Structures are given as structure tokens and as C-alpha cells.
PDB file of C-alpha atoms in Angstrom:
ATOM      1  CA  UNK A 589     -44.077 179.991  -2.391  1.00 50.00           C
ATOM      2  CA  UNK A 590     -45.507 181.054  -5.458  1.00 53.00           C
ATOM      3  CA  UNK A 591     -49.424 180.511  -6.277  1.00 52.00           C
ATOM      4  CA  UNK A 592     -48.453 178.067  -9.490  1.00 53.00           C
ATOM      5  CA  UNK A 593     -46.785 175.724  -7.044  1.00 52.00           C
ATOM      6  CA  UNK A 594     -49.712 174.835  -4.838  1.00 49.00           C
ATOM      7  CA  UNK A 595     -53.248 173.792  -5.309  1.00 50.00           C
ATOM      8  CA  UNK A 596     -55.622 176.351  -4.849  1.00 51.00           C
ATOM      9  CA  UNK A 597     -58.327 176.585  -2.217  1.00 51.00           C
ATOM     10  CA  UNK A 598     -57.136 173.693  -0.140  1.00 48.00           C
ATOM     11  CA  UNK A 599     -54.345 174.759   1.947  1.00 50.00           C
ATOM     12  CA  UNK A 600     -54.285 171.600   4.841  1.00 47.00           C
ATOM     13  CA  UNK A 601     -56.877 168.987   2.446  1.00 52.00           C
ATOM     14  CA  UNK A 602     -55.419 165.074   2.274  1.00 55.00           C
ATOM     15  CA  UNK A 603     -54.539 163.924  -0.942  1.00 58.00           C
ATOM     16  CA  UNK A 604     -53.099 167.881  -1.724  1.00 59.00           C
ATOM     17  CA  UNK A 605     -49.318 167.531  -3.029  1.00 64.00           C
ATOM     18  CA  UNK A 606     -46.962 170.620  -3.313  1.00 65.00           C
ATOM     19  CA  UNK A 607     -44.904 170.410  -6.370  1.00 66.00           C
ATOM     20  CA  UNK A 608     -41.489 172.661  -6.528  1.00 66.00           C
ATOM     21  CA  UNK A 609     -40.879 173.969 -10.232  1.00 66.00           C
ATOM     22  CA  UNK A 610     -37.334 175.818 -10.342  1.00 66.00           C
ATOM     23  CA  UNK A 611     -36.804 178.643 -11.904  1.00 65.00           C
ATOM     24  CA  UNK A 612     -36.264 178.702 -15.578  1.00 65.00           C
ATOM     25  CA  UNK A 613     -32.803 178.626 -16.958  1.00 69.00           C
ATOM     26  CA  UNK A 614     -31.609 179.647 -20.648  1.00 67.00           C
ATOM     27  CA  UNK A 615     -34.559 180.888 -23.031  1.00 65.00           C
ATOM     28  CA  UNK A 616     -36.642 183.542 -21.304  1.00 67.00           C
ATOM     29  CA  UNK A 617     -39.234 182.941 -23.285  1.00 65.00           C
ATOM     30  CA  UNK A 618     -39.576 178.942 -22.657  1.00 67.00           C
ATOM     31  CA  UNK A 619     -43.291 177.436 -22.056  1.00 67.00           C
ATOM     32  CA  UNK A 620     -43.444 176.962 -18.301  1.00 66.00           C
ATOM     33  CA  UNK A 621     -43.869 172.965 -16.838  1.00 69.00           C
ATOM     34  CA  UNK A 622     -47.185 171.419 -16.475  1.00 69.00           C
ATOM     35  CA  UNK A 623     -47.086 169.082 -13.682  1.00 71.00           C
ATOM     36  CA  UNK A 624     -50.714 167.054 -13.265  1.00 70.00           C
ATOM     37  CA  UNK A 625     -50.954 165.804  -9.848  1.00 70.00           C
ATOM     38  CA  UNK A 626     -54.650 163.871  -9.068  1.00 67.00           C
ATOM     39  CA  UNK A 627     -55.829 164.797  -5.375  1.00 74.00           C
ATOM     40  CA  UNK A 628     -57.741 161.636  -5.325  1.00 83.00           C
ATOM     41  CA  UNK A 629     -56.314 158.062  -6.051  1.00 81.00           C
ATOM     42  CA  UNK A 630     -57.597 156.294  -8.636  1.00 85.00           C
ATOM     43  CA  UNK A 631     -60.014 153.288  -8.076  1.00 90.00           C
ATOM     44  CA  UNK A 632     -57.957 150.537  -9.029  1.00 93.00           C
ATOM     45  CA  UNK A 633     -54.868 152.459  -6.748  1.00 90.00           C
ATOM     46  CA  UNK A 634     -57.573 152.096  -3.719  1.00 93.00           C
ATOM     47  CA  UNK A 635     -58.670 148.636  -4.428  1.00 96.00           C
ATOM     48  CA  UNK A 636     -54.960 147.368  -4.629  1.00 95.00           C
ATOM     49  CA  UNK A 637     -54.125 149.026  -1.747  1.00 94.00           C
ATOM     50  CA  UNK A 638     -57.440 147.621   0.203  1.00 95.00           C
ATOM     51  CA  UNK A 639     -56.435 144.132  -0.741  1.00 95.00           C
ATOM     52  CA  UNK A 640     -52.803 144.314   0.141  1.00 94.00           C
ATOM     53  CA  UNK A 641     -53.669 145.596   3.160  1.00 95.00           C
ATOM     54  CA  UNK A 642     -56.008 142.897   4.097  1.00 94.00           C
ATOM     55  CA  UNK A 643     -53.517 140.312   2.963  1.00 91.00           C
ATOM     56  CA  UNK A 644     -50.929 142.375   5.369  1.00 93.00           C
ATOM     57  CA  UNK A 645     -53.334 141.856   8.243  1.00 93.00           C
ATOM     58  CA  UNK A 646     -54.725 138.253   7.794  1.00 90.00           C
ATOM     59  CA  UNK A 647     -50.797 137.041   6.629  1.00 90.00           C
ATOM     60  CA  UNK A 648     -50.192 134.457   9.837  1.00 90.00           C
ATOM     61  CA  UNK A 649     -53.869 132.690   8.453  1.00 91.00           C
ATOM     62  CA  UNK A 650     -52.848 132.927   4.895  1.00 91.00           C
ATOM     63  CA  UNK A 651     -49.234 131.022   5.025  1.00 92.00           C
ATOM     64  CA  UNK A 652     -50.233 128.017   3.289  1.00 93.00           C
ATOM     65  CA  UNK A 653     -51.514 129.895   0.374  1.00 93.00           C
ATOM     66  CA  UNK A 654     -48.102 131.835   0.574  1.00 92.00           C
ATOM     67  CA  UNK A 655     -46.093 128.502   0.847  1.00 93.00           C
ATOM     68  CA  UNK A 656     -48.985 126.902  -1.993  1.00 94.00           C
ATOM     69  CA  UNK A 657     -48.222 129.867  -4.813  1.00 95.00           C
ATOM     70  CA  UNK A 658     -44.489 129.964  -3.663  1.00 96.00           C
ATOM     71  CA  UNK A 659     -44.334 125.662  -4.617  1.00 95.00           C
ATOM     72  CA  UNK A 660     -46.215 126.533  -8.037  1.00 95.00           C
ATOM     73  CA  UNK A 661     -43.683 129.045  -9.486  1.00 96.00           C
ATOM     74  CA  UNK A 662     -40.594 127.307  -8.069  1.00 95.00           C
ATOM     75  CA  UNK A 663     -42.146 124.069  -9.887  1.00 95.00           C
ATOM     76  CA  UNK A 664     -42.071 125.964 -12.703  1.00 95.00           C
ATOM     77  CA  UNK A 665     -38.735 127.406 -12.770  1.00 95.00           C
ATOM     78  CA  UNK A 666     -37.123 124.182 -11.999  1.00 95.00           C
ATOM     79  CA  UNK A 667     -38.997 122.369 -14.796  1.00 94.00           C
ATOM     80  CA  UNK A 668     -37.823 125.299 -17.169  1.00 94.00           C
ATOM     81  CA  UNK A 669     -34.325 124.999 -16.303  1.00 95.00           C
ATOM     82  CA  UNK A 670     -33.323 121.909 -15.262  1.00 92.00           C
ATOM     83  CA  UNK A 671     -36.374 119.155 -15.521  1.00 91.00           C
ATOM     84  CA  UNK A 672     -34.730 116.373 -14.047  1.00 93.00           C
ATOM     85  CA  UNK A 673     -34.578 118.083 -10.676  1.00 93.00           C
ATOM     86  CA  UNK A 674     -38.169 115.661 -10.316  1.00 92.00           C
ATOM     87  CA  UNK A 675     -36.083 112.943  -9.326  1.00 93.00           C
ATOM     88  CA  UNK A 676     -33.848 114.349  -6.831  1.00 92.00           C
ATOM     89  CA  UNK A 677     -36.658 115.570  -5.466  1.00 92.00           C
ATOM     90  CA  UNK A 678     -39.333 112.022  -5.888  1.00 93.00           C
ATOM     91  CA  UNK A 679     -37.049 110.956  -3.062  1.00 92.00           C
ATOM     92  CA  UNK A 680     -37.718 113.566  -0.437  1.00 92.00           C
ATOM     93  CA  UNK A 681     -41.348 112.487  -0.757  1.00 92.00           C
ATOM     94  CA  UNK A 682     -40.412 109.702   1.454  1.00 91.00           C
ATOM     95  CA  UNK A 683     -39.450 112.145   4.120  1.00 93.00           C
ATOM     96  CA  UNK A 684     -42.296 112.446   5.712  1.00 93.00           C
ATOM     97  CA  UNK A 685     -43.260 108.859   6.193  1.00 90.00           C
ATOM     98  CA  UNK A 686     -40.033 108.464   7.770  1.00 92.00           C
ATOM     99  CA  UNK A 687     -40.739 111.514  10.133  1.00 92.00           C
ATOM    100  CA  UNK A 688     -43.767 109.577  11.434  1.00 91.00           C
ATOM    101  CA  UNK A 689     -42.190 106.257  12.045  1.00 91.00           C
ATOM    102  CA  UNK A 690     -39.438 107.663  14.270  1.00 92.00           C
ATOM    103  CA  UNK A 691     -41.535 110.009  16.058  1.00 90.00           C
ATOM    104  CA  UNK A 692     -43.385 106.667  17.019  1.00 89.00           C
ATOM    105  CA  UNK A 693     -40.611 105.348  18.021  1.00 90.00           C
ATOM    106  CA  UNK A 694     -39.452 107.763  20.068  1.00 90.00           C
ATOM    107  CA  UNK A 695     -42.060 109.153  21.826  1.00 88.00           C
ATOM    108  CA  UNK A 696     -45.412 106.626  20.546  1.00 87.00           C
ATOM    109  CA  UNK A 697     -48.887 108.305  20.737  1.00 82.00           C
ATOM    110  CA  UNK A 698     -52.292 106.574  20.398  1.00 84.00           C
ATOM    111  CA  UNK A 699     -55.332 108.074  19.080  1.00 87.00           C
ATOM    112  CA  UNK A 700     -55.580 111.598  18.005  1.00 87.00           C
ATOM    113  CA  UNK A 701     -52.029 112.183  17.773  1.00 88.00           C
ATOM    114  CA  UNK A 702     -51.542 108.982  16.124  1.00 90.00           C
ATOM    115  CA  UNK A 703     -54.292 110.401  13.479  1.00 91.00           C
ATOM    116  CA  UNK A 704     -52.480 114.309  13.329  1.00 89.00           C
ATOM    117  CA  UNK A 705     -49.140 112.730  12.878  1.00 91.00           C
ATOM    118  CA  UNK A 706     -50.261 110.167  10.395  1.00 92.00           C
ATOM    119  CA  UNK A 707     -52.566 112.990   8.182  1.00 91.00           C
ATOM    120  CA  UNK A 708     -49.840 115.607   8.237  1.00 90.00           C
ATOM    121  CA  UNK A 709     -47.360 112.851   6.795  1.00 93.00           C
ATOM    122  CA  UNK A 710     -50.090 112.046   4.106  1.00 93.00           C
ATOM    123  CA  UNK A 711     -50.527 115.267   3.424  1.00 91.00           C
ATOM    124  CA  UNK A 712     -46.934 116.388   3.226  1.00 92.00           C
ATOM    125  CA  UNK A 713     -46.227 113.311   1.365  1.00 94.00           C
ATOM    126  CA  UNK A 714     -48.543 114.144  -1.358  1.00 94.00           C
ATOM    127  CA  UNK A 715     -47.617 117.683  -1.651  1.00 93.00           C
ATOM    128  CA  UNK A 716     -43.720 116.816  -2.085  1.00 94.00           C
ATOM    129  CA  UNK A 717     -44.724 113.885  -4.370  1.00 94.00           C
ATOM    130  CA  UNK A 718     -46.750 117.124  -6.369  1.00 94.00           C
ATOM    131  CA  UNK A 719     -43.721 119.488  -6.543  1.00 95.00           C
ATOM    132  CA  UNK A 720     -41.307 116.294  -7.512  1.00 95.00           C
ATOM    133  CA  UNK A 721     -44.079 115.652 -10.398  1.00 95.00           C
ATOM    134  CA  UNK A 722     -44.604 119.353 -11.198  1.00 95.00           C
ATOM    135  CA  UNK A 723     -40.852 119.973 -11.493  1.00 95.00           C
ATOM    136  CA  UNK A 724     -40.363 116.808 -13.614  1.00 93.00           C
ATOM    137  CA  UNK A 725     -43.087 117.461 -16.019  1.00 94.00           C
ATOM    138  CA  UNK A 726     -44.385 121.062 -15.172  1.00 92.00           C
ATOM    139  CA  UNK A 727     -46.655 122.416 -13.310  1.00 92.00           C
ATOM    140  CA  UNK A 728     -49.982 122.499 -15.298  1.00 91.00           C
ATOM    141  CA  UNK A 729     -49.711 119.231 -16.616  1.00 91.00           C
ATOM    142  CA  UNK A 730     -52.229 117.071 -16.789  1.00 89.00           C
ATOM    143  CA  UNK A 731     -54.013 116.798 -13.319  1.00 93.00           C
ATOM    144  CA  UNK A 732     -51.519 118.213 -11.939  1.00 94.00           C
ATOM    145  CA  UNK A 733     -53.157 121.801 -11.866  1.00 93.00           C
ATOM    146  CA  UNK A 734     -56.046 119.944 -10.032  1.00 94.00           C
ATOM    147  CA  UNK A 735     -54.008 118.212  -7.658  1.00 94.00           C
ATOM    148  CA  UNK A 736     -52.446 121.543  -6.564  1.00 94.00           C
ATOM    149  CA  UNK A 737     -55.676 123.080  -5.649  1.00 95.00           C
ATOM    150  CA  UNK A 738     -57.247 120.145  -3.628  1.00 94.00           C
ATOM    151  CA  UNK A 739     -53.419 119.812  -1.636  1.00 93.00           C
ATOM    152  CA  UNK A 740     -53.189 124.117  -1.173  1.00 94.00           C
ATOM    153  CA  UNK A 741     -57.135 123.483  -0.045  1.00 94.00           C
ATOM    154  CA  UNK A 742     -56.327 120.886   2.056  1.00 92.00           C
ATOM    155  CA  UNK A 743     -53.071 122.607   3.483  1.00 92.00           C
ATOM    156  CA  UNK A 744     -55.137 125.886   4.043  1.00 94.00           C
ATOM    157  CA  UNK A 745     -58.326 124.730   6.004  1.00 93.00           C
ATOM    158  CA  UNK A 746     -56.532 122.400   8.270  1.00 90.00           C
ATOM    159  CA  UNK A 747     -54.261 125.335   9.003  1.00 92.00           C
ATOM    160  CA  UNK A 748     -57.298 127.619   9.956  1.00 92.00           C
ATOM    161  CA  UNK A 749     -58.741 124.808  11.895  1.00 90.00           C
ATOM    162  CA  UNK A 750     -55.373 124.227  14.372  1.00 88.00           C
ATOM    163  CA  UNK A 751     -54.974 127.953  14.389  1.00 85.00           C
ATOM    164  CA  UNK A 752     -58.617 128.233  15.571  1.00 81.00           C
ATOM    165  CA  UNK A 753     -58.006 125.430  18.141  1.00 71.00           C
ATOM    166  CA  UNK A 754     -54.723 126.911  19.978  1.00 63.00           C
TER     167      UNK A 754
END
């Protein structure tokens, strides 16, 4: 290998990338390639790849902010193409009320798991009665933007709480 196709000085270093330049073909006299290759990554290349890998490693705590930003741009694309999708989906709100009524009846719980089962239909309620609303009328709409935060807040510390607790 030729001296102009490896860096200098640092034979085993990190970071050090060989490039292979073939010979010339044609014009003898042609300028030769000038390949630029950093050694070091650039700040912002570190910092993106420090925060994807802490998202990487702390992705089983951060699923509700996965599922939150995943509601907010399918809101969006269904209130771009096809608005009326709201309705369709105003009546799956109801789905979780329903969930709690025949869980009662099959299998009835007092106390705390009368409270879980009751707050996770509330919440779910509200956050299907958001995406109906955000795909009928959009997303950032009104206090709808608002309403998105406190439900993906919501969503996120009661998830870190029963994670924490099992």
C-alpha cells in the first residue's frame, strides 16, 4: 500500500480510515483525487450518537413517549388526508369504559384494583377521545397541543411508577 493511501504516523490509532484510490486511467497527466477523511467525529456526530444511544438503552421506560409522538404524527396525517376519520374514531373512545365494566363483571375487584382499572380507563379514554379530536380537527388546535402534553405526562409517569413497582 502506497504512503498517499494511509494516514501518516498512526498506523493502529481509532478513528484512522484507509482509503483505496485506483490507479489512474486515460490522461497521464490527470490531477490525482483528494479524499478528506476527519479522524475525529464531529461534535454534533458525538452528541447524536450519545443521545440515541441513551434512548437505545432507557427504550422499555420511554414507550409511552414512543406511543405519545407516534399518536401526534398519525393525528396529523389522518387529519391531512382524510379529516373525517375523527368520527370513526370518537367511537372507540368508548372502548375503554366498556373494558372496565366487563372486567367487573367478570372477575369484580374492590379497592386498589377497582382504582387502577377505573384510572387506566380514564386515562385511555381521554387519550382516544384526543386522537379522535386531533384527527378531526388537527393536532395543534386549540388546546389540543396542551391536552397532548398533560395525557403523554400522565401516560409516562404512571408508566415509570408500575415499572418501578414490579
Amino acid at each position: 500500500m502506497s504512503s498517499r493511501t494511509r494516514a501518516r504516523g498512526l498506523k493502529s490509532a481509532a478513528g484512522v480510515h484507509t482509503v483505496h484510490i485506483p490507479r489512474q486511467r486515460g490522461r497521464r497527466g490527470a490531477q490525482p483525487f483528494v479524499i478528506v477523511v476527519p479522524e475525529q467525529p464531529s461534535l454534533t456526530r458525538e452528541a447524536a450518537g450519545w443521545i440515541g444511544r441513551m434512548l437505545w438503552r432507557h427504550r422499555g421506560a420511554l414507550a409511552p413517549t414512543g406511543l405519545a409522538v407516534f399518536a401526534l404524527a398519525a393525528a396529523g396525517v389522518l387529519h391531512a388526508r382524510a379529516p373525517w376519520t375523527g368520527l370513526v374514531l370518537a367511537v372507540l373512545a368508548a372502548g375503554p369504559a366498556v373494558w372496565v365494566l366487563l372486567a367487573q363483571r367478570r372477575r369484580p375487584g374492590t379497592g386498589s384494583v377497582l382504582a387502577w382499572r377505573i384510572g387506566l380507563a380514564l386515562l385511555a379514554t381521554l387519550a382516544l377521545g384526543w386522537f379522535a379530536a386531533a384527527a378531526g380537527f388537527g393536532p395543534l388546535t386549540g388546546p389540543l397541543a396542551v391536552l397532548w402534553v398533560l395525557i403523554w405526562g400522565t401516560a409516562q409517569t404512571v408508566w415509570l411508577i408500575v415499572r418501578r413497582a414490579h
